[in-house]
CSV table of C-alpha atoms in Angstrom, one decimal:
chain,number,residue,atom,x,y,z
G,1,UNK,CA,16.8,-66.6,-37.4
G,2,UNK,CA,16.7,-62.8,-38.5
G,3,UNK,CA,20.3,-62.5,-37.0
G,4,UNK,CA,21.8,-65.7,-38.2
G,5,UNK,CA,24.4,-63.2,-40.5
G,6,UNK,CA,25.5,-61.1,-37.7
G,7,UNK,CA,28.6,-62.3,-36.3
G,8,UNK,CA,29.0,-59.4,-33.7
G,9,UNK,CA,26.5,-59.4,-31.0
G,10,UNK,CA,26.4,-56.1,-30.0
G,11,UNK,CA,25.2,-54.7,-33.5
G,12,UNK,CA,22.3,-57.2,-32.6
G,13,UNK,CA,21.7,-55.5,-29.3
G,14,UNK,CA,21.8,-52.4,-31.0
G,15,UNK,CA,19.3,-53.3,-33.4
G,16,UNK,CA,16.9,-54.9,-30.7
G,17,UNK,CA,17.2,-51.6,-28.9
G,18,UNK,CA,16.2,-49.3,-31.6
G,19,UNK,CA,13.6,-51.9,-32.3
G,20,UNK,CA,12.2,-51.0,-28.6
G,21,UNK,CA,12.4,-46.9,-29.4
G,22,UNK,CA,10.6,-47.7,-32.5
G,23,UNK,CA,7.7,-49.4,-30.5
G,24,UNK,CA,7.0,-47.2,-27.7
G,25,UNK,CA,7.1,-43.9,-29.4
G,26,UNK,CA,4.7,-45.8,-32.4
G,27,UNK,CA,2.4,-47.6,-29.4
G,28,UNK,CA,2.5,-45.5,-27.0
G,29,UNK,CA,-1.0,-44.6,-26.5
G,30,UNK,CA,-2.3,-48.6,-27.6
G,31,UNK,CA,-0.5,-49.6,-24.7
G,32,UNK,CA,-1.9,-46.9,-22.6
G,33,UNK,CA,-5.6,-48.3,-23.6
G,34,UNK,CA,-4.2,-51.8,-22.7
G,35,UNK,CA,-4.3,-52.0,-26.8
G,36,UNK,CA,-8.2,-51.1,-27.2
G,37,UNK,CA,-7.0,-48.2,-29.1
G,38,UNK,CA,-6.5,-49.1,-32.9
G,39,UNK,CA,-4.8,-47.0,-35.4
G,40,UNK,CA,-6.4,-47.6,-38.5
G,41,UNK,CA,-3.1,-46.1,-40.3
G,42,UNK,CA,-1.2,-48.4,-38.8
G,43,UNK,CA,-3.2,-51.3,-39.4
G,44,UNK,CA,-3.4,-50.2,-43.2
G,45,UNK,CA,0.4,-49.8,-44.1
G,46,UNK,CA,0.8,-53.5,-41.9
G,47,UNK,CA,-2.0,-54.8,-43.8
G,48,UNK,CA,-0.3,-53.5,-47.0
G,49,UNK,CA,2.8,-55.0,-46.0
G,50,UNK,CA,1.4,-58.3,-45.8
G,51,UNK,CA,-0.5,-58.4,-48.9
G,52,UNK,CA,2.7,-57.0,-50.8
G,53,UNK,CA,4.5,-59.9,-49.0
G,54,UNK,CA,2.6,-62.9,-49.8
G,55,UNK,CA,1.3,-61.5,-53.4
G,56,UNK,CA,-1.8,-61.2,-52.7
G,57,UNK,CA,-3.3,-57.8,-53.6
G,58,UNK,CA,-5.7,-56.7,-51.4
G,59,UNK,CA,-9.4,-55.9,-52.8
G,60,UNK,CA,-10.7,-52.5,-51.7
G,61,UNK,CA,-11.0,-51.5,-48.5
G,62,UNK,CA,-10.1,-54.5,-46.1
G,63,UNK,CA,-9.9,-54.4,-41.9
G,64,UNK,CA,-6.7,-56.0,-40.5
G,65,UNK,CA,-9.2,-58.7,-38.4
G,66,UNK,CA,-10.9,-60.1,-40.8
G,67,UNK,CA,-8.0,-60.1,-43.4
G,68,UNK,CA,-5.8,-62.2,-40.9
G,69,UNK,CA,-8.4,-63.8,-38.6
G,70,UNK,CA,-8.0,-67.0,-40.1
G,71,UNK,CA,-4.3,-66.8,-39.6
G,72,UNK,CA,-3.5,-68.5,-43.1
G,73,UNK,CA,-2.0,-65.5,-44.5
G,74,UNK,CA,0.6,-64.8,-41.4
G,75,UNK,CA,1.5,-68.1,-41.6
G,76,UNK,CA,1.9,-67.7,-45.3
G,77,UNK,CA,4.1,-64.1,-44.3
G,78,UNK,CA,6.6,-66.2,-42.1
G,79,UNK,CA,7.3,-68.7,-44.9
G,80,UNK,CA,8.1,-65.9,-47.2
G,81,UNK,CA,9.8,-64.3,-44.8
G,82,UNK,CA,11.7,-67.2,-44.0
G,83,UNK,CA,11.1,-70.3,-46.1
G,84,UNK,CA,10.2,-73.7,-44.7
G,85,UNK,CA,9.2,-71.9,-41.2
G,86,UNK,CA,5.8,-74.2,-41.0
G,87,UNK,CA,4.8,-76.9,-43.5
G,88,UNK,CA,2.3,-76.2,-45.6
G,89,UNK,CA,0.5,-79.3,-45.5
G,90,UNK,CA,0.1,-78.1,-41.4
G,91,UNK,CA,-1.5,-74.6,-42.6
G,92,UNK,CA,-5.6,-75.3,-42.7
G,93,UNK,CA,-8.7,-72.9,-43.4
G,94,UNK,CA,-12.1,-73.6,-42.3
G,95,UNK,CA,-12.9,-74.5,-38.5
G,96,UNK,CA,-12.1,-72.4,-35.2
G,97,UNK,CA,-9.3,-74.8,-34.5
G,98,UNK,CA,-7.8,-74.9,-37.3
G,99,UNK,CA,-7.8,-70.5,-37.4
G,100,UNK,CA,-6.5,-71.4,-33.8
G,101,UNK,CA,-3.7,-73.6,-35.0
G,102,UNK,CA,-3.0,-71.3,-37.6
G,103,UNK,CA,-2.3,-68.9,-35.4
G,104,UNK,CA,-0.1,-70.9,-33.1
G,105,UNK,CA,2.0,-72.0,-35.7
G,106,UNK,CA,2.8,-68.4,-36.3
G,107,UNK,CA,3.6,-67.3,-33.1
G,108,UNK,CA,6.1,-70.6,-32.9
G,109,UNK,CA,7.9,-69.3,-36.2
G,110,UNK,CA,8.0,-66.0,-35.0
G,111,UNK,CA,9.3,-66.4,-32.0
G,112,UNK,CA,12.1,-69.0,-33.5
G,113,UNK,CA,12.8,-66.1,-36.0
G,114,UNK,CA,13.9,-63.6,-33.6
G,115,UNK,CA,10.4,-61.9,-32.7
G,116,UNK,CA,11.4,-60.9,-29.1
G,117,UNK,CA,8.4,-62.7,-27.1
G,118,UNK,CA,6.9,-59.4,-25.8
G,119,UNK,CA,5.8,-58.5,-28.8
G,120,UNK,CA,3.8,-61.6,-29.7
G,121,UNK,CA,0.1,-61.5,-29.0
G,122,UNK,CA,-2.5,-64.0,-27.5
G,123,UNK,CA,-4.2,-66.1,-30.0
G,124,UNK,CA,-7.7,-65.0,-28.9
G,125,UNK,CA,-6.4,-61.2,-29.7
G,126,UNK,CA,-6.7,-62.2,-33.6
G,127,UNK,CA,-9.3,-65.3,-32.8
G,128,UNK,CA,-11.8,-63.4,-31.2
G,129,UNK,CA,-10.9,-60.1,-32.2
G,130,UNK,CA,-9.9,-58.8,-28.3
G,131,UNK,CA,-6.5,-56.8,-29.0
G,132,UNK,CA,-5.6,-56.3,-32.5
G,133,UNK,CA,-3.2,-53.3,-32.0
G,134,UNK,CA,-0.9,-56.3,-30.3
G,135,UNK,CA,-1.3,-58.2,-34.1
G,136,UNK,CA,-0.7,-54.8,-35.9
G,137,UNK,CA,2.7,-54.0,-33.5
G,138,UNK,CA,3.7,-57.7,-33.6
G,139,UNK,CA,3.9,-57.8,-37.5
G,140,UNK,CA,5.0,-54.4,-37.5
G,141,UNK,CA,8.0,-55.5,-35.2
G,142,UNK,CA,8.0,-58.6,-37.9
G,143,UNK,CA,8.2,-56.1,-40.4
G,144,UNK,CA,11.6,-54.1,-38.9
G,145,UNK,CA,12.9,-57.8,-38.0
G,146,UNK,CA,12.8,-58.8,-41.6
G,147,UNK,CA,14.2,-55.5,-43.3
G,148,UNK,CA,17.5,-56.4,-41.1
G,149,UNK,CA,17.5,-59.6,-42.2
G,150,UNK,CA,20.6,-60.3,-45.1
G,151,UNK,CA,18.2,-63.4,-46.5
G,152,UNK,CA,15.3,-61.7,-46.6
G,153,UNK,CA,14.5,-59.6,-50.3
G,154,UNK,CA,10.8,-59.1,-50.2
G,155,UNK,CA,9.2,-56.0,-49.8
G,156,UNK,CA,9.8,-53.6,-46.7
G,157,UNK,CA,7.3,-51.8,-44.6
G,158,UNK,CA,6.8,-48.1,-46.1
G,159,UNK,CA,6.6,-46.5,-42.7
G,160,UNK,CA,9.9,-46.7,-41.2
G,161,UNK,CA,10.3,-44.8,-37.7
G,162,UNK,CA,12.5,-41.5,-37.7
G,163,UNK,CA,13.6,-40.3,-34.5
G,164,UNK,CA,12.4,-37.0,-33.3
G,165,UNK,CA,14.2,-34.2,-32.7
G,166,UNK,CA,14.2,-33.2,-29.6
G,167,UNK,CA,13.4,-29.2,-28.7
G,168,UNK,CA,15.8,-27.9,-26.4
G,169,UNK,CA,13.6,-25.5,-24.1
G,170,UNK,CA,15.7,-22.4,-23.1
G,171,UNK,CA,15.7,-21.1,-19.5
G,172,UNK,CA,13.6,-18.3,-18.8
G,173,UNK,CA,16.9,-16.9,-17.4
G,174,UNK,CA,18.5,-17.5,-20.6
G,175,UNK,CA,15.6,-15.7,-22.1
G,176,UNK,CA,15.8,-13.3,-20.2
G,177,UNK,CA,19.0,-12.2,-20.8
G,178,UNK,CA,18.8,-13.4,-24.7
G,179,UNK,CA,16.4,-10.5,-24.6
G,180,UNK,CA,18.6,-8.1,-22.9
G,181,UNK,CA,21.2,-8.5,-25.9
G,182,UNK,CA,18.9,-7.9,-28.6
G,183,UNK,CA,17.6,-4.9,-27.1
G,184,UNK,CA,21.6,-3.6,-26.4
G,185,UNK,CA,22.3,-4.5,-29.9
G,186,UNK,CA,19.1,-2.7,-31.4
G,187,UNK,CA,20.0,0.2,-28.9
G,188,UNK,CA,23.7,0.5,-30.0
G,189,UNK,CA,22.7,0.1,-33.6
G,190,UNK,CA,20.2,3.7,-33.2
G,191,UNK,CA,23.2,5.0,-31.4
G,192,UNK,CA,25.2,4.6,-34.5
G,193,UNK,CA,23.0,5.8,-36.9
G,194,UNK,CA,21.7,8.9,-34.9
G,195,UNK,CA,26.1,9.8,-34.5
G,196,UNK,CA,26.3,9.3,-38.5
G,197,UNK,CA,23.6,11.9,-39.2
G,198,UNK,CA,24.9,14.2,-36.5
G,199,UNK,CA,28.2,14.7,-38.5
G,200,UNK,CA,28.9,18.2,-37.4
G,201,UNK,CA,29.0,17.2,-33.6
G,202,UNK,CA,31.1,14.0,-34.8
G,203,UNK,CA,34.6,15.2,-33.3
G,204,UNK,CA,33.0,16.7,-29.8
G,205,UNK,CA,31.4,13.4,-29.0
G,206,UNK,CA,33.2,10.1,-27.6
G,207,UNK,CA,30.7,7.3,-28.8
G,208,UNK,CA,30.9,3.8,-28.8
G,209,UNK,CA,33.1,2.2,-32.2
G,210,UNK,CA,30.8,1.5,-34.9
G,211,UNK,CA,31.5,-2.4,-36.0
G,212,UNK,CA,31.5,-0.8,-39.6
G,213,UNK,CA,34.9,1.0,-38.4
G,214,UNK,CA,37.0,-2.3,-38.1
G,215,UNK,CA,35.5,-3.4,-41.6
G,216,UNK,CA,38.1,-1.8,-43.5
């Protein structure tokens, strides 16, 4: 379990909750598309992750489907993620069903992990190729899981999401009047300067106190 070292459960909540920012700014528009829409960015630095996880260097340019379609290598992620998480003699290569079980295992061990269970994906979504932007956000969920985990010491996922700032939009009548002070300062300022070169009318003339004046 990703959370078994947190004794206080609202740090857990908290966690699960910036977890759930993280996603929907990341997937926004994939889950707009109902996940057709595949970020090949994404799917790289997931894909990296993976490889970096298990040791297995990738060789040149691989897609995410057909580097996990057989599901060997997430099930291979989970037990290095957490160790003894499905038995090796149960992980197969070679047939559909076996890909399939694959597959199932790792969405059991996931799920018993911590993986909150909307963020798992269907097996045909990696099977048959029908959603993979579910497969890259549940590893990359995986991935943020496994960098909070105390036990775990493998490599982390290089992109990690910063908030963004938000821009404060100013009222136009805020604006507005912004404007009206700059234009009184520049105003006051020419005021100033015109009554400094005018030194021989300096004593007939009530102006405005230069700032410069309470200076000294």
């Amino acid at each position: 379990m990703a959370f078994a070292c947190y004794e206080n459960g609202v740090q857990v909540s908290e966690i699960l909750q910036r977890i759930d920012e993280a996603v929907e700014q990341e997937f926004s528009e994939e889950e707009v598309t109902d996940f057709q829409h595949r970020d090949k960015n994404k799917e790289a630095n997931v894909m990296e992750w993976v490889a970096k996880a298990i040791s297995e260097p990738m060789q040149g340019a691989v897609q995410i489907d057909l580097f996990l379609r057989d599901g060997v290598k997430i099930c291979q992620l989970m037990n290095k993620i957490k160790e003894g998480s499905i038995k090796h003699h149960c992980i197969m290569a070679g047939t559909t069903e076996a890909r399939k079980n694959n597959i199932q295992l790792f969405l059991e061990a996931a799920l018993a992990y911590g993986l909150p269970s909307k963020y798992l994906f269907e097996v045909d979504d990696l099977l048959c190729l029908k959603r993979i932007s579910r497969v890259t956000r549940c590893l990359y969920v995986l991935a943020v899981l496994a960098s909070k985990d105390f036990a775990y010491h493998g490599p982390k996922l290089e992109t990690v999401y910063q908030p963004k700032e938000r821009k404060i939009s100013m009222p136009e009548c805020d604006r507005a009047n912004m404007a009206n002070v700059n234009i009184s300062n520049i105003f006051w300022n020419l005021m100033e300067d015109a009554e400094r070169r005018s030194s021989n009318h300096v004593a007939s003339r009530r102006r405005r106190p230069s700032l410069v004046e309470f200076k000294e």
